[in-house]
Coordinates of C-alpha atoms (C1' of nucleotides) in Angstrom, one line a residue:
Chain A
M1 CA 23.2 27.4 -0.2
K2 CA 19.8 28.8 -0.9
N3 CA 20.9 31.0 -3.8
P4 CA 19.7 29.5 -7.1
P5 CA 22.6 27.5 -8.5
K6 CA 23.5 27.9 -12.1
R7 CA 22.1 25.2 -14.4
P8 CA 25.0 24.2 -16.6
N9 CA 23.2 21.4 -18.3
P10 CA 19.6 22.4 -18.9
I11 CA 18.1 18.9 -19.4
A12 CA 14.5 19.1 -20.2
D13 CA 14.4 22.8 -19.7
D14 CA 11.3 24.0 -21.4
G15 CA 12.4 27.6 -21.5
D16 CA 9.8 28.8 -19.1
E17 CA 11.8 30.7 -16.5
F18 CA 9.1 30.8 -14.0
R19 CA 8.2 27.1 -13.8
F20 CA 10.7 26.1 -11.2
C21 CA 10.8 22.4 -12.1
S22 CA 8.8 20.8 -14.9
T23 CA 9.6 17.3 -13.9
C24 CA 9.1 17.4 -10.1
A25 CA 6.3 15.5 -8.6
F26 CA 5.6 18.2 -6.0
S27 CA 5.4 20.9 -8.6
A28 CA 2.8 18.8 -10.4
A29 CA 1.0 18.2 -7.2
C30 CA 0.6 21.9 -6.4
L31 CA -0.3 22.8 -9.9
E32 CA -3.0 20.1 -9.9
S33 CA -4.3 21.3 -6.5
G34 CA -5.1 24.6 -8.0
Y35 CA -3.0 26.7 -5.6
G36 CA -2.4 30.3 -6.6
K37 CA 0.8 32.2 -6.8
P38 CA 1.5 32.7 -3.1
E39 CA 1.5 29.0 -2.3
L40 CA 3.6 28.2 -5.3
R41 CA 6.1 30.8 -4.2
E42 CA 6.3 29.2 -0.8
L43 CA 7.0 25.9 -2.4
H44 CA 9.5 27.6 -4.7
V45 CA 11.7 28.8 -1.9
L46 CA 12.3 25.3 -0.6
V47 CA 13.3 23.9 -3.9
E48 CA 16.9 23.7 -4.8
H49 CA 18.3 22.5 -8.0
I50 CA 21.5 20.6 -7.4
G51 CA 24.0 19.0 -9.7
P52 CA 25.1 18.1 -12.1
F53 CA 26.5 15.0 -10.7
K54 CA 29.0 13.2 -12.9
E55 CA 28.7 9.5 -13.7
G56 CA 29.9 7.5 -10.7
E57 CA 29.5 10.4 -8.3
H58 CA 27.5 9.7 -5.1
I59 CA 24.5 11.7 -4.2
F60 CA 24.3 10.3 -0.7
R61 CA 25.7 7.4 1.1
E62 CA 24.3 5.0 3.7
G63 CA 24.2 6.6 7.1
D64 CA 24.3 10.2 5.8
E65 CA 21.9 12.5 7.6
F66 CA 18.6 12.9 5.8
N67 CA 17.1 16.4 5.5
A68 CA 15.8 16.6 2.0
I69 CA 13.9 14.4 -0.5
A70 CA 15.0 14.7 -4.1
A71 CA 13.3 14.4 -7.4
V72 CA 15.4 13.4 -10.4
R73 CA 15.3 16.1 -13.0
G74 CA 17.6 14.6 -15.5
G75 CA 19.8 11.4 -15.7
T76 CA 19.5 8.1 -13.9
V77 CA 20.1 7.4 -10.2
K78 CA 20.9 3.9 -8.8
T79 CA 20.3 3.1 -5.2
Y80 CA 22.0 0.1 -3.6
V81 CA 23.3 -1.4 -0.4
N82 CA 26.2 -3.7 0.3
D83 CA 25.2 -6.9 2.0
A84 CA 27.1 -8.7 4.7
E85 CA 29.4 -10.3 2.1
G86 CA 30.1 -6.9 0.5
R87 CA 28.1 -7.7 -2.5
E88 CA 26.1 -4.9 -4.1
Q89 CA 22.3 -5.2 -3.9
V90 CA 20.7 -2.7 -6.3
Q91 CA 17.5 -1.5 -4.9
G92 CA 16.3 0.6 -7.8
F93 CA 16.9 2.9 -10.7
F94 CA 15.3 6.3 -10.8
L95 CA 14.5 8.1 -14.0
P96 CA 13.5 11.8 -14.5
G97 CA 10.4 12.7 -12.5
E98 CA 10.9 10.0 -9.9
V99 CA 11.6 10.7 -6.2
I100 CA 14.5 9.2 -4.2
G101 CA 15.2 9.2 -0.5
L102 CA 11.7 8.5 0.9
S103 CA 12.8 5.5 2.9
A104 CA 15.2 7.7 4.9
I105 CA 12.4 9.6 6.7
S106 CA 11.8 7.0 9.4
Q107 CA 15.4 6.9 10.5
G108 CA 16.5 10.4 9.7
R109 CA 19.4 8.8 7.9
Y110 CA 19.7 7.2 4.4
P111 CA 19.4 3.4 4.5
C112 CA 21.2 3.1 1.2
N113 CA 23.6 4.7 -1.2
A114 CA 22.6 6.6 -4.3
V115 CA 25.0 7.1 -7.2
A116 CA 24.6 8.8 -10.6
L117 CA 24.7 6.5 -13.6
D118 CA 25.1 9.4 -16.0
T119 CA 24.9 13.2 -15.7
V120 CA 22.3 13.8 -13.0
I121 CA 20.4 16.9 -12.0
L122 CA 18.1 16.9 -9.0
C123 CA 15.5 19.0 -7.3
N124 CA 16.0 19.0 -3.6
F125 CA 13.1 19.7 -1.2
S126 CA 13.9 20.5 2.4
F127 CA 12.0 17.9 4.3
P128 CA 11.3 19.8 7.5
T129 CA 10.1 22.7 5.4
I130 CA 7.9 20.7 3.1
A131 CA 6.4 18.8 6.1
A132 CA 5.6 22.1 7.8
L133 CA 4.1 23.4 4.6
A134 CA 2.1 20.2 4.2
A135 CA 0.3 21.0 7.5
R136 CA -1.2 24.0 5.8
L137 CA -1.7 22.7 2.3
P138 CA -3.9 19.5 2.5
G139 CA -3.2 18.8 -1.2
L140 CA 0.5 18.7 -0.5
Q141 CA 0.1 16.5 2.5
A142 CA -2.0 14.1 0.6
Q143 CA 0.5 14.0 -2.2
L144 CA 3.3 13.2 0.3
F145 CA 1.2 10.4 1.8
R146 CA 0.6 9.1 -1.7
L147 CA 4.2 9.2 -2.7
L148 CA 5.2 7.3 0.4
S149 CA 2.5 4.8 0.1
Q150 CA 3.3 4.2 -3.6
D151 CA 6.8 3.2 -2.7
I152 CA 5.7 0.5 -0.3
G153 CA 4.4 -1.7 -3.1
K154 CA 7.4 -1.0 -5.4
A155 CA 9.4 -4.0 -4.4
A156 CA 7.1 -6.4 -6.3
L157 CA 9.6 -7.1 -9.1
L158 CA 12.2 -8.3 -6.6
A159 CA 9.9 -10.0 -4.2
G160 CA 8.5 -12.9 -6.1
N161 CA 10.5 -16.0 -7.1
Y162 CA 10.2 -15.4 -10.8
S163 CA 12.3 -16.9 -13.6
A164 CA 15.1 -14.9 -15.2
D165 CA 13.0 -14.4 -18.3
E166 CA 10.0 -13.0 -16.3
R167 CA 12.2 -10.7 -14.3
M168 CA 14.0 -9.3 -17.4
A169 CA 10.7 -8.9 -19.3
A170 CA 9.2 -7.0 -16.4
F171 CA 12.3 -4.9 -16.0
L172 CA 12.2 -3.9 -19.7
I173 CA 8.4 -3.2 -19.7
S174 CA 8.8 -1.1 -16.6
L175 CA 11.5 1.0 -18.1
S176 CA 9.5 1.3 -21.3
R177 CA 6.4 2.6 -19.5
R178 CA 8.3 5.0 -17.3
Y179 CA 10.1 6.5 -20.3
A180 CA 6.8 6.7 -22.1
A181 CA 5.3 8.6 -19.2
R182 CA 8.0 11.2 -19.6
G183 CA 7.5 11.6 -23.3
F184 CA 10.4 9.4 -24.4
S185 CA 10.1 6.5 -26.8
P186 CA 8.7 3.4 -25.2
T187 CA 10.3 1.0 -27.6
R188 CA 13.8 2.4 -28.0
F189 CA 16.0 3.8 -25.3
Q190 CA 19.4 3.6 -23.7
L191 CA 20.2 1.3 -20.8
T192 CA 22.1 3.7 -18.6
M193 CA 23.2 0.9 -16.3
T194 CA 25.7 -1.9 -16.8
R195 CA 24.8 -5.5 -17.2
T196 CA 26.1 -6.1 -13.7
D197 CA 23.8 -3.4 -12.3
I198 CA 20.9 -5.0 -14.0
A199 CA 21.9 -8.4 -12.7
N200 CA 22.3 -7.1 -9.1
Y201 CA 18.9 -5.5 -9.4
L202 CA 17.1 -8.5 -10.8
R203 CA 19.0 -10.8 -8.4
L204 CA 20.6 -12.7 -11.2
A205 CA 24.2 -13.4 -12.2
A206 CA 25.7 -11.1 -14.8
E207 CA 26.1 -14.1 -17.0
S208 CA 22.4 -14.8 -16.8
V209 CA 21.6 -11.3 -17.9
S210 CA 23.8 -11.8 -20.9
R211 CA 22.2 -15.1 -21.7
V212 CA 18.6 -13.8 -21.4
F213 CA 19.4 -10.8 -23.6
R214 CA 20.8 -13.2 -26.2
R215 CA 17.8 -15.5 -26.0
F216 CA 15.3 -12.6 -26.2
Q217 CA 17.2 -11.3 -29.3
D218 CA 17.2 -14.7 -30.9
D219 CA 13.4 -14.9 -30.2
K220 CA 13.0 -11.5 -31.9
L221 CA 11.7 -9.9 -28.7
I222 CA 14.3 -7.2 -28.6
R223 CA 17.3 -5.9 -30.4
V224 CA 20.3 -5.0 -28.2
D225 CA 23.5 -3.4 -29.2
R226 CA 25.5 -2.6 -26.1
R227 CA 23.5 0.0 -24.1
D228 CA 21.1 0.7 -27.0
I229 CA 17.9 -1.4 -26.8
E230 CA 14.8 -1.7 -28.9
L231 CA 11.7 -3.6 -27.9
L232 CA 10.5 -5.4 -31.0
D233 CA 7.6 -7.3 -29.5
V234 CA 6.1 -5.4 -26.6
K235 CA 3.0 -7.6 -26.6
R236 CA 5.0 -10.8 -25.9
L237 CA 7.2 -9.1 -23.4
E238 CA 4.1 -8.0 -21.5
V239 CA 2.8 -11.5 -21.5
L240 CA 6.1 -12.7 -20.0
A241 CA 6.1 -9.9 -17.5
R242 CA 2.4 -10.3 -16.6
S243 CA 2.9 -12.4 -13.5
V244 CA 5.6 -10.1 -12.2
L245 CA 3.7 -6.8 -12.8
R246 CA 0.4 -8.4 -11.7
E247 CA -2.1 -7.3 -14.3
Chain B
M1 CA -20.6 3.0 12.7
K2 CA -18.9 5.4 15.1
N3 CA -20.5 4.1 18.3
P4 CA -17.9 2.2 20.3
P5 CA -18.4 -1.5 19.7
K6 CA -18.4 -4.0 22.5
R7 CA -15.2 -5.8 23.0
P8 CA -16.2 -9.4 23.3
N9 CA -12.6 -10.8 23.5
P10 CA -10.4 -8.5 25.6
I11 CA -7.1 -9.6 24.3
A12 CA -4.2 -7.9 26.0
D13 CA -6.6 -5.6 27.8
D14 CA -4.7 -4.2 30.7
G15 CA -7.8 -3.2 32.6
D16 CA -7.2 0.5 32.3
E17 CA -10.6 1.6 30.9
F18 CA -9.3 5.0 29.8
R19 CA -6.4 4.0 27.7
F20 CA -8.2 3.4 24.5
C21 CA -5.7 1.0 22.9
S22 CA -2.5 0.0 24.6
T23 CA -1.1 -1.7 21.5
C24 CA -1.7 0.9 18.9
A25 CA 1.1 2.8 17.3
F26 CA -0.8 6.0 17.1
S27 CA -1.7 5.9 20.7
A28 CA 1.9 5.5 21.5
A29 CA 2.9 8.3 19.2
C30 CA 0.6 10.7 20.9
L31 CA 1.6 9.7 24.4
E32 CA 5.3 10.1 23.4
S33 CA 4.6 13.5 21.9
G34 CA 3.4 14.7 25.2
Y35 CA -0.1 15.8 24.1
G36 CA -2.5 16.6 26.8
K37 CA -6.0 15.3 27.4
P38 CA -7.8 17.4 24.7
E39 CA -5.7 16.1 21.8
L40 CA -5.9 12.5 23.1
R41 CA -9.6 12.9 23.2
E42 CA -9.6 14.0 19.6
L43 CA -7.6 11.0 18.6
H44 CA -9.9 8.8 20.7
V45 CA -13.0 9.7 18.7
L46 CA -11.6 8.4 15.5
V47 CA -10.5 5.1 16.9
E48 CA -12.8 2.2 16.4
H49 CA -12.2 -1.3 17.8
I50 CA -13.4 -3.8 15.4
G51 CA -13.6 -7.6 15.4
P52 CA -13.2 -10.2 16.5
F53 CA -12.5 -11.7 13.1
K54 CA -12.6 -15.5 13.1
E55 CA -9.8 -17.6 11.6
G56 CA -10.0 -17.5 7.8
E57 CA -12.3 -14.4 7.8
H58 CA -11.2 -11.6 5.5
I59 CA -10.6 -8.1 6.9
F60 CA -10.4 -6.6 3.4
R61 CA -10.0 -7.7 -0.1
E62 CA -8.0 -6.5 -3.0
G63 CA -9.9 -3.6 -4.7
D64 CA -11.9 -2.7 -1.6
E65 CA -12.3 1.0 -0.9
F66 CA -9.7 2.3 1.6
N67 CA -10.7 4.7 4.3
A68 CA -9.1 3.5 7.4
I69 CA -5.7 2.2 8.5
A70 CA -5.8 -0.5 11.1
A71 CA -3.5 -1.6 13.9
V72 CA -3.6 -5.2 15.0
R73 CA -4.7 -5.4 18.6
G74 CA -4.7 -9.1 19.0
G75 CA -4.1 -12.1 16.7
T76 CA -2.2 -12.4 13.4
V77 CA -3.2 -11.0 10.0
K78 CA -1.8 -12.3 6.7
T79 CA -1.8 -10.1 3.6
Y80 CA -1.5 -11.6 0.2
V81 CA -2.2 -11.3 -3.5
N82 CA -2.9 -13.9 -6.1
D83 CA -0.5 -13.7 -9.1
A84 CA -1.4 -14.2 -12.7
E85 CA -1.3 -18.0 -12.4
G86 CA -3.6 -17.8 -9.3
R87 CA -0.8 -18.7 -6.9
E88 CA -0.9 -17.0 -3.5
Q89 CA 1.9 -14.6 -2.8
V90 CA 2.0 -13.8 0.9
Q91 CA 3.2 -10.2 1.5
G92 CA 3.4 -10.2 5.2
F93 CA 2.3 -11.3 8.6
F94 CA 1.2 -8.7 11.1
L95 CA 1.4 -9.2 14.9
P96 CA -0.2 -7.2 17.6
G97 CA 0.9 -3.6 17.5
E98 CA 1.6 -3.6 13.8
V99 CA -0.2 -1.5 11.2
I100 CA -1.8 -2.8 8.1
G101 CA -3.2 -1.1 5.0
L102 CA -0.6 1.7 4.5
S103 CA 0.1 0.7 0.9
A104 CA -3.6 1.4 0.1
I105 CA -3.3 5.2 0.6
S106 CA -1.9 6.0 -2.9
Q107 CA -4.7 4.3 -4.8
G108 CA -7.6 4.7 -2.3
R109 CA -8.1 1.0 -2.7
Y110 CA -6.4 -2.0 -1.0
P111 CA -3.8 -3.5 -3.3
C112 CA -4.0 -6.9 -1.5
N113 CA -6.1 -9.2 0.7
A114 CA -6.0 -9.4 4.4
V115 CA -7.2 -12.4 6.3
A116 CA -7.2 -13.4 10.0
L117 CA -5.0 -16.4 10.9
D118 CA -6.6 -16.7 14.3
T119 CA -8.9 -14.6 16.3
V120 CA -8.1 -11.0 15.4
I121 CA -9.1 -7.7 16.9
L122 CA -8.2 -4.4 15.3
C123 CA -8.1 -0.7 16.0
N124 CA -9.4 1.2 13.0
F125 CA -8.4 4.8 12.4
S126 CA -10.4 6.8 9.9
F127 CA -7.7 8.0 7.4
P128 CA -9.3 11.3 6.3
T129 CA -9.8 12.2 10.0
I130 CA -6.3 11.3 11.1
A131 CA -4.8 13.1 8.1
A132 CA -6.8 16.3 9.0
L133 CA -5.7 15.9 12.6
A134 CA -2.1 15.4 11.5
A135 CA -2.2 18.9 10.0
R136 CA -2.6 20.3 13.5
L137 CA -0.5 17.9 15.4
P138 CA 3.1 18.0 14.0
G139 CA 4.0 15.0 16.1
L140 CA 1.2 12.9 14.6
Q141 CA 2.1 13.9 11.1
A142 CA 5.7 13.0 11.7
Q143 CA 4.6 9.6 13.1
L144 CA 2.6 9.0 10.0
F145 CA 5.5 9.8 7.8
R146 CA 7.7 7.6 9.8
L147 CA 5.2 4.6 9.7
L148 CA 4.9 5.0 5.9
S149 CA 8.6 5.4 5.4
Q150 CA 9.4 2.3 7.6
D151 CA 7.3 0.1 5.4
I152 CA 9.2 1.0 2.3
G153 CA 12.2 -0.9 3.4
K154 CA 10.3 -3.9 4.7
A155 CA 10.5 -6.1 1.7
A156 CA 14.2 -6.8 2.4
L157 CA 13.5 -10.4 3.5
L158 CA 11.9 -11.2 0.1
A159 CA 14.1 -9.0 -2.1
G160 CA 17.5 -10.6 -2.0
N161 CA 18.3 -14.0 -3.5
Y162 CA 19.0 -15.8 -0.3
S163 CA 19.2 -19.5 0.5
A164 CA 16.3 -21.3 2.0
D165 CA 18.2 -21.5 5.3
E166 CA 18.9 -17.8 5.4
R167 CA 15.3 -16.9 4.7
M168 CA 14.0 -19.2 7.3
A169 CA 16.4 -18.0 9.9
A170 CA 15.6 -14.4 9.2
F171 CA 11.9 -15.2 9.4
L172 CA 12.2 -16.8 12.8
I173 CA 14.5 -14.1 14.2
S174 CA 12.1 -11.5 12.9
L175 CA 9.1 -13.1 14.6
S176 CA 11.2 -13.6 17.8
R177 CA 12.1 -9.9 18.0
R178 CA 8.6 -8.7 17.2
Y179 CA 7.1 -10.9 19.9
A180 CA 9.8 -9.8 22.3
A181 CA 8.9 -6.2 21.6
R182 CA 5.4 -6.9 22.7
G183 CA 6.4 -8.6 25.9
F184 CA 6.0 -12.2 24.7
S185 CA 8.7 -14.9 24.9
P186 CA 11.3 -14.4 22.2
T187 CA 12.3 -18.1 22.2
R188 CA 9.0 -19.9 22.3
F189 CA 5.8 -19.0 20.4
Q190 CA 3.1 -20.4 18.2
L191 CA 3.4 -20.3 14.4
T192 CA -0.1 -19.0 13.6
M193 CA 0.4 -19.6 9.9
T194 CA 0.6 -22.9 8.0
R195 CA 3.8 -24.3 6.4
T196 CA 2.3 -23.3 3.1
D197 CA 1.8 -19.7 4.2
I198 CA 5.4 -19.6 5.4
A199 CA 6.5 -21.1 2.1
N200 CA 4.5 -18.6 0.1
Y201 CA 5.9 -15.8 2.2
L202 CA 9.5 -16.9 1.9
R203 CA 9.1 -17.8 -1.8
L204 CA 9.9 -21.4 -1.2
A205 CA 8.1 -24.6 -1.9
A206 CA 6.1 -26.0 1.0
E207 CA 8.4 -29.0 0.9
S208 CA 11.4 -26.9 1.3
V209 CA 10.0 -25.3 4.4
S210 CA 9.4 -28.8 5.8
R211 CA 13.0 -29.8 5.0
V212 CA 14.5 -26.7 6.5
F213 CA 12.6 -27.2 9.7
R214 CA 13.9 -30.7 9.9
R215 CA 17.4 -29.7 9.2
F216 CA 17.3 -26.9 11.7
Q217 CA 15.9 -29.3 14.3
D218 CA 18.6 -31.9 13.5
D219 CA 21.2 -29.2 14.0
K220 CA 19.7 -28.3 17.4
L221 CA 18.8 -24.8 16.2
I222 CA 15.1 -25.1 16.9
R223 CA 12.5 -27.5 18.3
V224 CA 9.3 -27.7 16.3
D225 CA 6.2 -29.6 17.2
R226 CA 3.4 -28.7 14.7
R227 CA 2.7 -25.0 15.3
D228 CA 4.7 -24.8 18.5
I229 CA 8.3 -23.6 18.0
E230 CA 11.2 -23.1 20.3
L231 CA 14.4 -21.3 19.3
L232 CA 17.2 -23.3 20.9
D233 CA 20.2 -21.4 19.5
V234 CA 19.3 -17.8 18.8
K235 CA 22.9 -16.8 18.3
R236 CA 23.5 -19.2 15.4
L237 CA 20.1 -18.4 13.9
E238 CA 21.1 -14.7 14.0
V239 CA 24.4 -15.5 12.2
L240 CA 22.4 -17.3 9.5
A241 CA 20.0 -14.5 9.2
R242 CA 22.6 -11.7 9.3
S243 CA 22.9 -11.2 5.6
V244 CA 19.2 -11.0 5.2
L245 CA 18.5 -8.7 8.0
R246 CA 21.6 -6.6 7.1
E247 CA 23.4 -6.0 10.4
Chain C
dC1 C1' -14.5 -44.3 12.2
dG2 C1' -13.0 -42.2 7.9
dC3 C1' -12.4 -38.0 5.6
dT4 C1' -9.5 -34.0 4.6
dA5 C1' -6.2 -30.5 5.1
dG6 C1' -1.8 -30.1 6.5
dC7 C1' 2.6 -31.9 6.6
dT8 C1' 6.6 -35.0 5.6
dT9 C1' 9.8 -37.6 2.8
dG10 C1' 12.2 -39.4 -1.3
dA11 C1' 13.8 -39.4 -6.2
dA12 C1' 14.6 -36.9 -10.3
dA13 C1' 14.7 -32.8 -13.2
dC14 C1' 15.9 -28.2 -14.0
dC15 C1' 17.2 -23.5 -13.6
dG16 C1' 20.5 -20.4 -12.5
dG17 C1' 25.1 -19.9 -10.3
dT18 C1' 29.9 -20.5 -10.4
dC19 C1' 34.2 -21.0 -12.7
dA20 C1' 37.1 -20.3 -16.5
dA21 C1' 38.4 -18.5 -20.8
dC22 C1' 37.8 -15.3 -24.1
dT23 C1' 36.2 -11.0 -26.7
dT24 C1' 35.0 -6.4 -26.9
dT25 C1' 34.9 -1.8 -25.4
dT26 C1' 36.5 2.0 -22.8
dG27 C1' 39.8 4.9 -20.9
dT28 C1' 44.6 6.7 -20.4
dG29 C1' 49.0 8.3 -21.4
dG30 C1' 52.6 8.7 -24.5
Chain D
dC1 C1' 46.6 8.3 -33.2
dC2 C1' 48.2 4.2 -31.3
dA3 C1' 49.5 1.1 -27.4
dC4 C1' 48.2 -0.8 -23.5
dA5 C1' 45.5 -1.9 -19.5
dA6 C1' 41.4 -2.3 -17.2
dA7 C1' 36.6 -2.9 -17.3
dA8 C1' 32.5 -4.8 -19.3
dG9 C1' 30.4 -8.2 -21.6
dT10 C1' 30.0 -12.9 -23.7
dT11 C1' 30.1 -17.9 -24.0
dG12 C1' 30.6 -22.8 -22.6
dA13 C1' 30.9 -26.6 -19.1
dC14 C1' 29.7 -28.1 -14.9
dC15 C1' 27.6 -28.1 -10.4
dG16 C1' 24.3 -27.6 -6.7
dG17 C1' 20.2 -26.0 -4.4
dT18 C1' 15.2 -25.9 -5.0
dT19 C1' 11.4 -27.3 -7.3
dT20 C1' 8.5 -30.7 -8.9
dC21 C1' 6.3 -34.9 -8.8
dA22 C1' 4.7 -38.7 -6.3
dA23 C1' 3.6 -41.2 -2.3
dG24 C1' 2.6 -41.7 2.3
dC25 C1' 1.8 -39.9 7.0
dT26 C1' -0.6 -37.4 10.9
dA27 C1' -3.8 -34.8 13.4
dG28 C1' -8.2 -32.9 13.8
dC29 C1' -13.0 -33.1 13.1
dG30 C1' -17.4 -34.5 11.3

DNA sequence: CGCTAGCTTGAAACCGGTCAACTTTTGTGG
DNA sequence: CCACAAAAGTTGACCGGTTTCAAGCTAGCG
């Protein structure tokens, strides 16, 4: 399982054979910390590219044993739980460069399900190994603490009692910025999730999502055609999203 | 600032002079890990009892520089932010034994305000020191990861779109269990926060909180008299709270 | 005593959910 | 490539829980 798996779908592969993962947060952390070759090599051995996962394929399920954190290298991952009535509660969408599975550390088991929304490739980091390594590399330990701490505040979009318009605007602005951070267009991208997924994430009915999209389009805020979306007036969307995103 | 401050209000002091803090999570972690005297002494030097804070006094404010995580030793702490419209959004209430400030690690600054709801005493742990120590004590590092990871899933109560009744029931059950874990009565305790605080936490109008209390009381679920509350039918409350607490 | 913050109660408005019907798209197998 | 079925998305009508607004109450404290 440690032998480097073939990469059948070289998403975002920059051609540099020796950079083990251009999109991974840990890679970035170590490079920033100015570690030399030996440390990078140590980090390298615990990295495992896995996938591709096909659309609808599960990456892990609630209750699965946790032993590795994963960074999304390509594609989109949705995490969710099913509530007492069996209804799906979407917890988050993870784009390339983002890390999933951190909430599993405390229990040693995943508290949620993760499923691929399109073709997904991951970088897996053995958690015991990275934790041991972190004891020797202060920069890595700090980065881990930072990653964990970041996620604590992430639920803001879901937490407040905001209007459907505010939620949707915040959702779109968030996607826009996250795509922009990875070098994609901030104003035009594909929604890799269904309307129902968006609704379950924003705690709205699917019908409401549909209606808000229509209203936004009528107001010339966006242009939507199925999964293709273009943000026409980012300024006004940001104003709408302001109270959610706290700026 | 490192000299041990006097303890003017020995809340929950069990009289054992050598146990530096009976309620602190870190203390517990080290004791469980089976460390001997030397390690405990190391941990001891970075612990600082601070307070008491009076009701309404701020422990930290949004934007303040972060350098220590704190465990509540006595009293109740409320954390909150003010949204774009200046309305208070309560993020959490922290009872004795619980840790505040973890979300500040990633930014190096507190992302929220913390205020004492009654007389509060804290244990402060210098974060740089404890991080350095964690590099040598694997058990401590693991405990830190666990604490951080735990907090990631905490927002569940606020995240879902639950009814006012479900939210309130979950809130009361949560308080009950947390008090019980610290040896207090699980069925009768003081609400140290105002109705408005509860409303801001549960994302309800203060009027709704009032009405739910009344309804619960009429239904013989609870008995409330100002800040004094008694849970009369924990079973039924748990049923109500089930979907929120995900059991 | 009287002020004030906290709390309660009632009436009305509104936002989003639910239900139902329909359209569009996607996927599958002949 | 078409036929068909299933899934996803849209739209309208109606309903209900919560909020909002307004008024009054209560306890605590100077």
